[in-house]
JSON list of N, CA and C in Angstrom, two decimals:
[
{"chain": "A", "resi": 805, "resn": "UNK", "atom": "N", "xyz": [9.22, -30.41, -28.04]},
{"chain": "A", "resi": 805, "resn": "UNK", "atom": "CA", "xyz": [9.54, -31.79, -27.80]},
{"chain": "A", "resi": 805, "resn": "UNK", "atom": "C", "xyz": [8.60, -32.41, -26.78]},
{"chain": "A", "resi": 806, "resn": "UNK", "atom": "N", "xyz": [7.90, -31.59, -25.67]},
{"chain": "A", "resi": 806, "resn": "UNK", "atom": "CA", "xyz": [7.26, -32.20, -24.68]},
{"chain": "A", "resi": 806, "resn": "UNK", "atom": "C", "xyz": [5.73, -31.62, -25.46]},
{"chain": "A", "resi": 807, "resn": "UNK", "atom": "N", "xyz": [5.15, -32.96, -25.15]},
{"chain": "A", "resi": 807, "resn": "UNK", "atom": "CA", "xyz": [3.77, -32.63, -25.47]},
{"chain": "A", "resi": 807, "resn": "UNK", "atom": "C", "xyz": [3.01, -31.90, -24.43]},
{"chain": "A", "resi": 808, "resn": "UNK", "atom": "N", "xyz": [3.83, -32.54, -23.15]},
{"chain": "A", "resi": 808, "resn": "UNK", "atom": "CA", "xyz": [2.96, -31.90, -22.12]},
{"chain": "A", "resi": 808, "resn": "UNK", "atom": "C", "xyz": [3.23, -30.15, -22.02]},
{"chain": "A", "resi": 809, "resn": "UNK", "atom": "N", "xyz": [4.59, -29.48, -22.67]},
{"chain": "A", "resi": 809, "resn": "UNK", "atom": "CA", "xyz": [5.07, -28.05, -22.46]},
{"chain": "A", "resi": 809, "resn": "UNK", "atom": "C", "xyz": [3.66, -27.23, -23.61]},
{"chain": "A", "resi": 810, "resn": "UNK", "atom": "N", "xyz": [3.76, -28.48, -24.75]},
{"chain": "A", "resi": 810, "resn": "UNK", "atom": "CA", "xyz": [2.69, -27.67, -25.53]},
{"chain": "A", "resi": 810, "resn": "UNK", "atom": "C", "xyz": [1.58, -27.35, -25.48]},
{"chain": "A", "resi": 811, "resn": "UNK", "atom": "N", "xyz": [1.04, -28.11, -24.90]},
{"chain": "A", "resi": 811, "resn": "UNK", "atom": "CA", "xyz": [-0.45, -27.99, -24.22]},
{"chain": "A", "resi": 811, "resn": "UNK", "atom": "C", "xyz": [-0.55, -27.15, -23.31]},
{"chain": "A", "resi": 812, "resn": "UNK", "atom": "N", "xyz": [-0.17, -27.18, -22.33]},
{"chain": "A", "resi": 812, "resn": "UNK", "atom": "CA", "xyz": [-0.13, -26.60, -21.31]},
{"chain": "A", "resi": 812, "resn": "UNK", "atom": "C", "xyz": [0.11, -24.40, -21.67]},
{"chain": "A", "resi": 813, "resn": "UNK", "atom": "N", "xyz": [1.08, -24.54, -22.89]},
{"chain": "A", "resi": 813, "resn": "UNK", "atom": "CA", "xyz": [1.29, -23.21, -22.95]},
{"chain": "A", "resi": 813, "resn": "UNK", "atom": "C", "xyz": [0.36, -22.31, -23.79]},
{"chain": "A", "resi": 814, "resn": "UNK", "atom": "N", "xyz": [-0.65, -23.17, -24.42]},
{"chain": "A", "resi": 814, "resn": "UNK", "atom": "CA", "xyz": [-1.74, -22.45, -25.32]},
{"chain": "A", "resi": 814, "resn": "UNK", "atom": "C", "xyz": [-2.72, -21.51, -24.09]},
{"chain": "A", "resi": 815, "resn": "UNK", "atom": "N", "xyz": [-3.50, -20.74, -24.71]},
{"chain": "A", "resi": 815, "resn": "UNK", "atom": "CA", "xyz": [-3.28, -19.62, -24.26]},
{"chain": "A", "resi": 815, "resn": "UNK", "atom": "C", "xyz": [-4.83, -19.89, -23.61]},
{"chain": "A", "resi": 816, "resn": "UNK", "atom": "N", "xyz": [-5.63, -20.81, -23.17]},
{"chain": "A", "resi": 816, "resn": "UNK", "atom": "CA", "xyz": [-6.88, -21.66, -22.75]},
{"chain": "A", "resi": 816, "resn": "UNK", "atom": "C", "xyz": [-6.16, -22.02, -21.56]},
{"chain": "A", "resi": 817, "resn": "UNK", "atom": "N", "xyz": [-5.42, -22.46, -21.35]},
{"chain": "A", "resi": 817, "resn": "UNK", "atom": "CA", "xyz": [-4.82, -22.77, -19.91]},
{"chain": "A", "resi": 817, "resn": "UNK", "atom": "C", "xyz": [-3.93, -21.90, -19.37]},
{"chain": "A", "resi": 818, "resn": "UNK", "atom": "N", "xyz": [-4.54, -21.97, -17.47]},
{"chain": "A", "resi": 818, "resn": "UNK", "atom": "CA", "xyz": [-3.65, -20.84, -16.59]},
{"chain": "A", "resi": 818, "resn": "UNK", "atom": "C", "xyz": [-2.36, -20.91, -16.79]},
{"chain": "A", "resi": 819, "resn": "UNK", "atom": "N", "xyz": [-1.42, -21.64, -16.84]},
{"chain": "A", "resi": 819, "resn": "UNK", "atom": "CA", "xyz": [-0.13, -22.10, -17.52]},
{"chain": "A", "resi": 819, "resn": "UNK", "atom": "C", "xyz": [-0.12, -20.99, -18.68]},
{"chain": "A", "resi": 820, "resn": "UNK", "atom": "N", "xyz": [-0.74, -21.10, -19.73]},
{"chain": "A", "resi": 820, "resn": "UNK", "atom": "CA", "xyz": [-0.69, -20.79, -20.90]},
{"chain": "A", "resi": 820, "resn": "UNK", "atom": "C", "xyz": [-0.70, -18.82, -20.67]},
{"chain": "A", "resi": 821, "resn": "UNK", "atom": "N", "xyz": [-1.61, -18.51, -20.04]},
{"chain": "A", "resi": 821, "resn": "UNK", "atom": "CA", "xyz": [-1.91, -17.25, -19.70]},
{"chain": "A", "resi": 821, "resn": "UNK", "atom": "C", "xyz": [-0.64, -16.42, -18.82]},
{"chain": "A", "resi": 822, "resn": "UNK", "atom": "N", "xyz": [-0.17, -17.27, -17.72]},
{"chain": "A", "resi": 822, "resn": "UNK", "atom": "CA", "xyz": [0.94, -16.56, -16.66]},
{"chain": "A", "resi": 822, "resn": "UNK", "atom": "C", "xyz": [2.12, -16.85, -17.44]},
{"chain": "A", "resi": 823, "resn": "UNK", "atom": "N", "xyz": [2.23, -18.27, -18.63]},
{"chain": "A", "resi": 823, "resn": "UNK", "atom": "CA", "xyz": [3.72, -18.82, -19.46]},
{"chain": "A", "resi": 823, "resn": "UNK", "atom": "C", "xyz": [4.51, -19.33, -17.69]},
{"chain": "A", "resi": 824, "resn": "UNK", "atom": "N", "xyz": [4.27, -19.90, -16.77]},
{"chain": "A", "resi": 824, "resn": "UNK", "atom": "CA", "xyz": [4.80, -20.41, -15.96]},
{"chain": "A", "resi": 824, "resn": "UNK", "atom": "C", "xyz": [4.12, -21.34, -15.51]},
{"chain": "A", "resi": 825, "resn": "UNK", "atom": "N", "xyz": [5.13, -22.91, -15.32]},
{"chain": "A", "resi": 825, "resn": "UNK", "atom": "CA", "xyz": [4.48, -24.04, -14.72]},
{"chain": "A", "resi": 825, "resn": "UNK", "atom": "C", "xyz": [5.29, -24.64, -13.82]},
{"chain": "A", "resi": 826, "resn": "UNK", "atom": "N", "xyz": [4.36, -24.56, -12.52]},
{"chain": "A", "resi": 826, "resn": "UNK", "atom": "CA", "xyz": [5.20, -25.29, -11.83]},
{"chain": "A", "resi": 826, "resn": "UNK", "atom": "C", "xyz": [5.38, -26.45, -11.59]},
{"chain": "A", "resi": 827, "resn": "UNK", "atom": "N", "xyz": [6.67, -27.21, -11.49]},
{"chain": "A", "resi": 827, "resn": "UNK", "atom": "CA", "xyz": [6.82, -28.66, -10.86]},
{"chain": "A", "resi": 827, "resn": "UNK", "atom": "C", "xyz": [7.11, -29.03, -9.67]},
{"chain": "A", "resi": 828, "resn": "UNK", "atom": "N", "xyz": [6.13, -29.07, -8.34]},
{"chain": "A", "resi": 828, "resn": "UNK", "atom": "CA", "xyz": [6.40, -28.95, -7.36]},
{"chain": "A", "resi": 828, "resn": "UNK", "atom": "C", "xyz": [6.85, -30.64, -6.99]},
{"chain": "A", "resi": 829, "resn": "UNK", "atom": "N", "xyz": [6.30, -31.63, -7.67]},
{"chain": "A", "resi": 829, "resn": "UNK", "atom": "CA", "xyz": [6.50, -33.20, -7.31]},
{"chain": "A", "resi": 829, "resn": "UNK", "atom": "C", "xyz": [7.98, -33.62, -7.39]},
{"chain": "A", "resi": 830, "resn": "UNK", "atom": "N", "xyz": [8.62, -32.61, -8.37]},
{"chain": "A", "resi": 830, "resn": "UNK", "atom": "CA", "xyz": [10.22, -33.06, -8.66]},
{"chain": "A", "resi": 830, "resn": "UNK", "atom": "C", "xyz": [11.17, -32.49, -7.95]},
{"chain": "A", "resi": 831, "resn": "UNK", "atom": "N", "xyz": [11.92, -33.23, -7.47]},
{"chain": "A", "resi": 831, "resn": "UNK", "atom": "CA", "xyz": [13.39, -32.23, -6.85]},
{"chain": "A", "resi": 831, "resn": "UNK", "atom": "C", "xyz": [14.33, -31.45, -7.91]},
{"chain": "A", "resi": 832, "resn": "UNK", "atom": "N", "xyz": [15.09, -30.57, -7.69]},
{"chain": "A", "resi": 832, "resn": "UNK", "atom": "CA", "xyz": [15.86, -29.86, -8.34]},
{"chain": "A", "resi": 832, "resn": "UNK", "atom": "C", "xyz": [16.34, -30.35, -9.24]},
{"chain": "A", "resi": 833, "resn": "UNK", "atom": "N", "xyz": [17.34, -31.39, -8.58]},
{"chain": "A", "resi": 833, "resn": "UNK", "atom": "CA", "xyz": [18.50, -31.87, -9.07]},
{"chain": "A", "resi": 833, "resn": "UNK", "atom": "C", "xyz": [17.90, -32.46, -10.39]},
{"chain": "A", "resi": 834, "resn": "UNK", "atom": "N", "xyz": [16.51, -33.13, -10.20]},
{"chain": "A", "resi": 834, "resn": "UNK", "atom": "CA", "xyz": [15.80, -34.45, -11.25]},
{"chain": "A", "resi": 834, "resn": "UNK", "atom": "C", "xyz": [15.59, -33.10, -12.64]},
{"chain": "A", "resi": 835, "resn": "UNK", "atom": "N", "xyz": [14.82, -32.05, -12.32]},
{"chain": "A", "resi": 835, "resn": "UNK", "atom": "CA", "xyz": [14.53, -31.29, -13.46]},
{"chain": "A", "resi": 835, "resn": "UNK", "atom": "C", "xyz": [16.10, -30.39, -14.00]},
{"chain": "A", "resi": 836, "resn": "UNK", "atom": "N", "xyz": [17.00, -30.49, -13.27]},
{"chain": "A", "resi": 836, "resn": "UNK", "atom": "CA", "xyz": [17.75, -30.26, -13.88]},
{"chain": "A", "resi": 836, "resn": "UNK", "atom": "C", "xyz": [18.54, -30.93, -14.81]},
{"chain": "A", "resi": 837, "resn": "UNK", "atom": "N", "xyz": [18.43, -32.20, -14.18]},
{"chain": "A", "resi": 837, "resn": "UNK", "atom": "CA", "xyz": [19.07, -33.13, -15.16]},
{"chain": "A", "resi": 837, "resn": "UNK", "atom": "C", "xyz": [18.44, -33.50, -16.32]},
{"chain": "A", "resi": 838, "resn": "UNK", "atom": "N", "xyz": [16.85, -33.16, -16.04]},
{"chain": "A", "resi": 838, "resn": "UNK", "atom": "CA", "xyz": [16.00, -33.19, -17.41]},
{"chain": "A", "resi": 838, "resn": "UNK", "atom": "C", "xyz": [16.55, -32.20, -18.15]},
{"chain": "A", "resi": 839, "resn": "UNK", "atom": "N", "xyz": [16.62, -30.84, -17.95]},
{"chain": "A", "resi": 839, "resn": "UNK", "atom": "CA", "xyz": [16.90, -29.50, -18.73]},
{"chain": "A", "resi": 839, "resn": "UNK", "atom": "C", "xyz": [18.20, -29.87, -18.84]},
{"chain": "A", "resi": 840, "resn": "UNK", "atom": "N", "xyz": [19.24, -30.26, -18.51]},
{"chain": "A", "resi": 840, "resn": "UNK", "atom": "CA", "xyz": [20.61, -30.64, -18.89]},
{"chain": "A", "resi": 840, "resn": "UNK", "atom": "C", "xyz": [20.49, -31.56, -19.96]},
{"chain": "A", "resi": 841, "resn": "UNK", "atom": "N", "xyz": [19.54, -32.83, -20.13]},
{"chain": "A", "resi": 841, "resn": "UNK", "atom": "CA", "xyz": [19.42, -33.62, -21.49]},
{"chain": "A", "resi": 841, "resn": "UNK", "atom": "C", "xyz": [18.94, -32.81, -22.43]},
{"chain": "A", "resi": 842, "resn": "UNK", "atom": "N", "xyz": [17.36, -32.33, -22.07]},
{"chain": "A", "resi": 842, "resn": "UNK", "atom": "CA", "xyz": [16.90, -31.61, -23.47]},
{"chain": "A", "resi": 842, "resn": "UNK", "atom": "C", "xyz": [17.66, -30.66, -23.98]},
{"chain": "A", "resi": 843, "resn": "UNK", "atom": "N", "xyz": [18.17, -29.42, -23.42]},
{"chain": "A", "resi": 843, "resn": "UNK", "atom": "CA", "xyz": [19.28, -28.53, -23.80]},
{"chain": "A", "resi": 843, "resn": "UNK", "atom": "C", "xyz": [20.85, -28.93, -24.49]},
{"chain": "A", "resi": 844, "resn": "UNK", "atom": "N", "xyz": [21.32, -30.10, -23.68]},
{"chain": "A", "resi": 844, "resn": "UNK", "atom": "CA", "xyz": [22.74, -30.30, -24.40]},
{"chain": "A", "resi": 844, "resn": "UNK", "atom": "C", "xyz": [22.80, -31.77, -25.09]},
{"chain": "A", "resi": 845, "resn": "UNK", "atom": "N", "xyz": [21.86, -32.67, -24.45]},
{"chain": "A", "resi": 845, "resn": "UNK", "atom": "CA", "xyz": [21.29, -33.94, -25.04]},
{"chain": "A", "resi": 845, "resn": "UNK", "atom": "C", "xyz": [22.66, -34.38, -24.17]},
{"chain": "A", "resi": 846, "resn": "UNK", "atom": "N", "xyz": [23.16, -34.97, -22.77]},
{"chain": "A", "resi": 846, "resn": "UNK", "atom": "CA", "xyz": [23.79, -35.60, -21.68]},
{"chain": "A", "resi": 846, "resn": "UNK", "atom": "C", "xyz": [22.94, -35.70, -21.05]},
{"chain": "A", "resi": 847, "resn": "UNK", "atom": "N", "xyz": [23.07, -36.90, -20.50]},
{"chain": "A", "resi": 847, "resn": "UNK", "atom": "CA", "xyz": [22.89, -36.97, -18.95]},
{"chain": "A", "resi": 847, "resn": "UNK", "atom": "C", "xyz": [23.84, -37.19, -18.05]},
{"chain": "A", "resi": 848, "resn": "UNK", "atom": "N", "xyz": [23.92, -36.18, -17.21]},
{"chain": "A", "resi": 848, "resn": "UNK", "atom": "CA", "xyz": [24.76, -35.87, -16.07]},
{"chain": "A", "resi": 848, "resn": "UNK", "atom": "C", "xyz": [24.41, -36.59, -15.16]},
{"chain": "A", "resi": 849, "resn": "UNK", "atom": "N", "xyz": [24.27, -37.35, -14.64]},
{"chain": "A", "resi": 849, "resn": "UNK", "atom": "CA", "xyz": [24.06, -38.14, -13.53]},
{"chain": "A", "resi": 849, "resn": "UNK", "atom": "C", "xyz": [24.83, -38.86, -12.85]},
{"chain": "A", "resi": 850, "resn": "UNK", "atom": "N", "xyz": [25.21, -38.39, -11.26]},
{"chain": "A", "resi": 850, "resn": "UNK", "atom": "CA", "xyz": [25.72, -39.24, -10.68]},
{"chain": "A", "resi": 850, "resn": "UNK", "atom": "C", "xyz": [25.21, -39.49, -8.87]},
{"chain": "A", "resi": 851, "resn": "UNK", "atom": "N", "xyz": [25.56, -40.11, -8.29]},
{"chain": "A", "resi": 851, "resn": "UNK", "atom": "CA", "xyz": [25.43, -40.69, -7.38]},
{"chain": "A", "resi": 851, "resn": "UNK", "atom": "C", "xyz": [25.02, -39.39, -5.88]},
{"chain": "A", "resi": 852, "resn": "UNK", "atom": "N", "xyz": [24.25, -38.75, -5.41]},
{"chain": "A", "resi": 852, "resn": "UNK", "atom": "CA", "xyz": [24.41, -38.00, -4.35]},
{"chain": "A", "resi": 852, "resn": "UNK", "atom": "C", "xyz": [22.85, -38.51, -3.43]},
{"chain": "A", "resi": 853, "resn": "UNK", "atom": "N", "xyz": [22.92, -37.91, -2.40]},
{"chain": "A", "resi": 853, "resn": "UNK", "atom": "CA", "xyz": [22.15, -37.69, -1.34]},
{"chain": "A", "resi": 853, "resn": "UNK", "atom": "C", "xyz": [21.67, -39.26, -1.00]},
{"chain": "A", "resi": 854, "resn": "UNK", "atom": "N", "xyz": [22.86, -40.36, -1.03]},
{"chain": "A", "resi": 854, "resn": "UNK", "atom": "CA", "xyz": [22.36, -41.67, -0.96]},
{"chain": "A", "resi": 854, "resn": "UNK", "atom": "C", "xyz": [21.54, -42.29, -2.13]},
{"chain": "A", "resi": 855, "resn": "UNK", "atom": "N", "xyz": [21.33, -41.68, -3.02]},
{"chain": "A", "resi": 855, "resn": "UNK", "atom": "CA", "xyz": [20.58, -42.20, -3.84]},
{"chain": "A", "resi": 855, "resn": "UNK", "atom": "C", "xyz": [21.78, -42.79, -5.34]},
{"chain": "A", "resi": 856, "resn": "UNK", "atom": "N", "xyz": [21.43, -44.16, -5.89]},
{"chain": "A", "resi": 856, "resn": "UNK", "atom": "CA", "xyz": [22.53, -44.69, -6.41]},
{"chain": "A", "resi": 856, "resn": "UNK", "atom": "C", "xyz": [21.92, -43.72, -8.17]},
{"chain": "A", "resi": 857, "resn": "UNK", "atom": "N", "xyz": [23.23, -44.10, -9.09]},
{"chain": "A", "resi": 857, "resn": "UNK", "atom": "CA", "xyz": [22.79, -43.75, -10.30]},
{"chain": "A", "resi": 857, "resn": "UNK", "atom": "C", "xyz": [21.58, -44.19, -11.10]},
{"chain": "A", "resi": 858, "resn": "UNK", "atom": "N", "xyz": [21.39, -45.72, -10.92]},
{"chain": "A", "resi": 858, "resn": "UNK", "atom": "CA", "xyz": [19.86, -45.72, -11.40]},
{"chain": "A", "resi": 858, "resn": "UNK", "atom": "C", "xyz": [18.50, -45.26, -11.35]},
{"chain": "A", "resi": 859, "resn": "UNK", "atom": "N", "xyz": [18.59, -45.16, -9.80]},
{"chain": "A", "resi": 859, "resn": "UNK", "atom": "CA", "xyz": [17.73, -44.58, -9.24]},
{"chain": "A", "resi": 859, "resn": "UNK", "atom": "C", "xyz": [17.14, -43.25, -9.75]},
{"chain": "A", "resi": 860, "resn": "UNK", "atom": "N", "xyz": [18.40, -42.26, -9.80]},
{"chain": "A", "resi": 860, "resn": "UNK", "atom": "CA", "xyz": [18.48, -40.57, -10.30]},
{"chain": "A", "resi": 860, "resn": "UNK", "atom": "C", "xyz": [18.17, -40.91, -12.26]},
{"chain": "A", "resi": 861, "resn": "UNK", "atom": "N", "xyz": [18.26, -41.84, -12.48]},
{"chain": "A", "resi": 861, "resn": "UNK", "atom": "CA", "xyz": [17.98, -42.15, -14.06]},
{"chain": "A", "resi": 861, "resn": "UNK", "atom": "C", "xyz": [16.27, -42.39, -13.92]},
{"chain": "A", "resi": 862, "resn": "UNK", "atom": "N", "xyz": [15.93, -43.08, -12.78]},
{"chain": "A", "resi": 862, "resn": "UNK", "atom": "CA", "xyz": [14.29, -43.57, -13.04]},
{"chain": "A", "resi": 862, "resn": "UNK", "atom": "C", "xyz": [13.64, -42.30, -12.53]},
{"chain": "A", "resi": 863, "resn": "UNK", "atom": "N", "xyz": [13.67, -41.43, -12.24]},
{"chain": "A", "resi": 863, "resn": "UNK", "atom": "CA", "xyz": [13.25, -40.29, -11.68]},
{"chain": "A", "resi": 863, "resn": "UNK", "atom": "C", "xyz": [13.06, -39.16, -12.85]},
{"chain": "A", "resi": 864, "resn": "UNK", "atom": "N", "xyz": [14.10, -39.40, -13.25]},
{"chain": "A", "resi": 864, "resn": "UNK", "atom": "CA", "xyz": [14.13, -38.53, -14.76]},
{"chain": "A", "resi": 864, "resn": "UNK", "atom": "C", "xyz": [13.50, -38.67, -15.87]},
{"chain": "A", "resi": 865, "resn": "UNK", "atom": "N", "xyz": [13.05, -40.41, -15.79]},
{"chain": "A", "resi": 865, "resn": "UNK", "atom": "CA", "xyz": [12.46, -40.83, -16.89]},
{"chain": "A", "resi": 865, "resn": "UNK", "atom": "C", "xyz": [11.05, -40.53, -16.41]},
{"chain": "A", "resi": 866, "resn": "UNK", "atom": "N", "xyz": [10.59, -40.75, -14.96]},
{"chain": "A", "resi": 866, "resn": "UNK", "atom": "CA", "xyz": [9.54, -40.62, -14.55]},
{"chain": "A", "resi": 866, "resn": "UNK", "atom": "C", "xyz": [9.20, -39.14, -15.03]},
{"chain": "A", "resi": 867, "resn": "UNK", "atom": "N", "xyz": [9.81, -37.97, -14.74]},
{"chain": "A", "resi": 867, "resn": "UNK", "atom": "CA", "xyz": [9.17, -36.98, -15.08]},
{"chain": "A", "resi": 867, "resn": "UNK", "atom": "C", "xyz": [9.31, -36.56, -16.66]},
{"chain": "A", "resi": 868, "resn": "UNK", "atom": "N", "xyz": [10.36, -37.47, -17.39]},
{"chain": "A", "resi": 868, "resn": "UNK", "atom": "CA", "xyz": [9.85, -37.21, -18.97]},
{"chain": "A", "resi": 868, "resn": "UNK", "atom": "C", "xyz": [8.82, -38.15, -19.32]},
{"chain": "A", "resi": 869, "resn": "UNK", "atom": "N", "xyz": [8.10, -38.93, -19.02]},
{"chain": "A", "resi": 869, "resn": "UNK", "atom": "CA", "xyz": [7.01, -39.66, -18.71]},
{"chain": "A", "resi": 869, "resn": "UNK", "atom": "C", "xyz": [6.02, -38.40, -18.43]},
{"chain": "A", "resi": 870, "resn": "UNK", "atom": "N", "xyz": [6.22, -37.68, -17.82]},
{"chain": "A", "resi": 870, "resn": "UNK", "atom": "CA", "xyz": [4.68, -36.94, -17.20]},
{"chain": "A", "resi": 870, "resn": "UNK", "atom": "C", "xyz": [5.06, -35.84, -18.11]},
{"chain": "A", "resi": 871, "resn": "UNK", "atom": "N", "xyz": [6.16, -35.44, -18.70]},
{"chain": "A", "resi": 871, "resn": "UNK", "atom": "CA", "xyz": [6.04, -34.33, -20.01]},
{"chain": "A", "resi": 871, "resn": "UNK", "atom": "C", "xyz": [5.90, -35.11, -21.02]},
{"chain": "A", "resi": 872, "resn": "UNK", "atom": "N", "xyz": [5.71, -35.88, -21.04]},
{"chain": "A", "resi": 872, "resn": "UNK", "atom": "CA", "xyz": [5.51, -36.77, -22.54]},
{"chain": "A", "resi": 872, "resn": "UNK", "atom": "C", "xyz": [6.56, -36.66, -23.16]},
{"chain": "A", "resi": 873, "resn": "UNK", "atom": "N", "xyz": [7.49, -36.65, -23.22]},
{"chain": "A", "resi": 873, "resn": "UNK", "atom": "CA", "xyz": [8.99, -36.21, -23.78]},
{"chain": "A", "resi": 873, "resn": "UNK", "atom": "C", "xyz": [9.49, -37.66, -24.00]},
{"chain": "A", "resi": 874, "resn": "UNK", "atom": "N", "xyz": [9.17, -38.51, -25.58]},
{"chain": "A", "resi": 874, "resn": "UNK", "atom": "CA", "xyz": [9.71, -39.59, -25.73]},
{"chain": "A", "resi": 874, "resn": "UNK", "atom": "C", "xyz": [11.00, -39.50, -25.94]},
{"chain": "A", "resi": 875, "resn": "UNK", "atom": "N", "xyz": [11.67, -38.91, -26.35]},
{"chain": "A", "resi": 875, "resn": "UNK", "atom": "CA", "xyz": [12.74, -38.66, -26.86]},
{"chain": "A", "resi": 875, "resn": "UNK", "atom": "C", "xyz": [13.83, -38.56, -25.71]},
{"chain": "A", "resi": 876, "resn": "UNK", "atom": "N", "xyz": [13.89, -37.89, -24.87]},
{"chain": "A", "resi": 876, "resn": "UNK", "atom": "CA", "xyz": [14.13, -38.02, -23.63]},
{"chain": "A", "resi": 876, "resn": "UNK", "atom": "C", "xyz": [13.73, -39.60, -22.69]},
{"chain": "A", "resi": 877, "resn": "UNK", "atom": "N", "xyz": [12.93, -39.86, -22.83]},
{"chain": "A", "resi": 877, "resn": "UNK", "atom": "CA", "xyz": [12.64, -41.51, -22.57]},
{"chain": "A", "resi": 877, "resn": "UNK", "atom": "C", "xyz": [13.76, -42.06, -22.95]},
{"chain": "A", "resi": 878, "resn": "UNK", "atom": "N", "xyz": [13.87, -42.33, -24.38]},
{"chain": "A", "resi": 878, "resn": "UNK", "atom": "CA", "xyz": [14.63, -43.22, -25.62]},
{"chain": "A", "resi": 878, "resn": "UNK", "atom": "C", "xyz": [15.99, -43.29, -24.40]},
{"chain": "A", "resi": 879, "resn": "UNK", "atom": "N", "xyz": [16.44, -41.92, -24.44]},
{"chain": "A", "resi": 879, "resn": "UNK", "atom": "CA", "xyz": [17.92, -41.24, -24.02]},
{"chain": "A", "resi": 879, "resn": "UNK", "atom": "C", "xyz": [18.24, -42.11, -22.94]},
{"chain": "A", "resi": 880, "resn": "UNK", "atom": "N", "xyz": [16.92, -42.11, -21.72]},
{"chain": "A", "resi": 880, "resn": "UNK", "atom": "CA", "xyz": [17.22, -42.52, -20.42]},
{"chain": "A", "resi": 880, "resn": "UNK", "atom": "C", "xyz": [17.14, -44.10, -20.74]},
{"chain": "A", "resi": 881, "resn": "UNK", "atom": "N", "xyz": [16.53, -44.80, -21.45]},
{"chain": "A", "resi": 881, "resn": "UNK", "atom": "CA", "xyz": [16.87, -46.41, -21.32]},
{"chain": "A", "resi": 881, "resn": "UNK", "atom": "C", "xyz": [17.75, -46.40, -21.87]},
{"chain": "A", "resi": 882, "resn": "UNK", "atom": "N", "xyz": [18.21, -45.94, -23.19]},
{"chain": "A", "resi": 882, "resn": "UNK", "atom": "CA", "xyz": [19.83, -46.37, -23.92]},
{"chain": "A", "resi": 882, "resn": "UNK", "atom": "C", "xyz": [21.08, -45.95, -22.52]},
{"chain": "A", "resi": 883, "resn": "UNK", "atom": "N", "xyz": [20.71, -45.11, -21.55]},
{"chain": "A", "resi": 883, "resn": "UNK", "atom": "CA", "xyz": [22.07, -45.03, -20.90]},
{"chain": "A", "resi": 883, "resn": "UNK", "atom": "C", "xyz": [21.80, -46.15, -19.80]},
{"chain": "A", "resi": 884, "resn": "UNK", "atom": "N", "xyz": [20.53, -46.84, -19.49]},
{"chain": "A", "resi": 884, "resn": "UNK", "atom": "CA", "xyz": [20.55, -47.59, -18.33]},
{"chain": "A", "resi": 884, "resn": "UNK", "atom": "C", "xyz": [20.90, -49.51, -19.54]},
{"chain": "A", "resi": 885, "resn": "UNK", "atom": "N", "xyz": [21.46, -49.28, -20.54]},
{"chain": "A", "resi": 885, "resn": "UNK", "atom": "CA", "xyz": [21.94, -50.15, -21.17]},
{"chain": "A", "resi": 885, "resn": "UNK", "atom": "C", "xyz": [22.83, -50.47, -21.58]}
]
């Protein structure tokens, strides 16, 4: 689904060679809530560490944005609608 998982895992890139990538720019909570959509297709999102629900929605989209993961995009504007 992510263009960016596919690329990255061919076997020409260090990614591809170790099969581990790290996301050091994202907090936990954000890639989890990514792996909570792609895996069960929800988004779990709610309100913590001061930060309101939209907010934790644009964060998510931001990093399915940097996996190329439209589909996941789609998900995050239909719930901010």
């Amino acid at each position: 689904r992510s263009k960016f998982f596919e690329a990255a895992m061919k076997k020409g890139w260090a990614e591809g060679e170790s099969r581990e990538i790290l996301l050091t720019k994202e907090s936990p909570e954000t890639v989890r809530a990514y792996l909570n959509l792609v895996y069960s297709n929800l988004l779990l999102v709610n309100e913590q560490d001061g930060k309101c629900r939209w907010m934790m929605l644009a964060e998510i989209y931001v990093l399915a944005e940097f996996l190329q993961d439209v589909e996941a995009k789609n998900s995050i504007v239909c719930e901010l609608y």
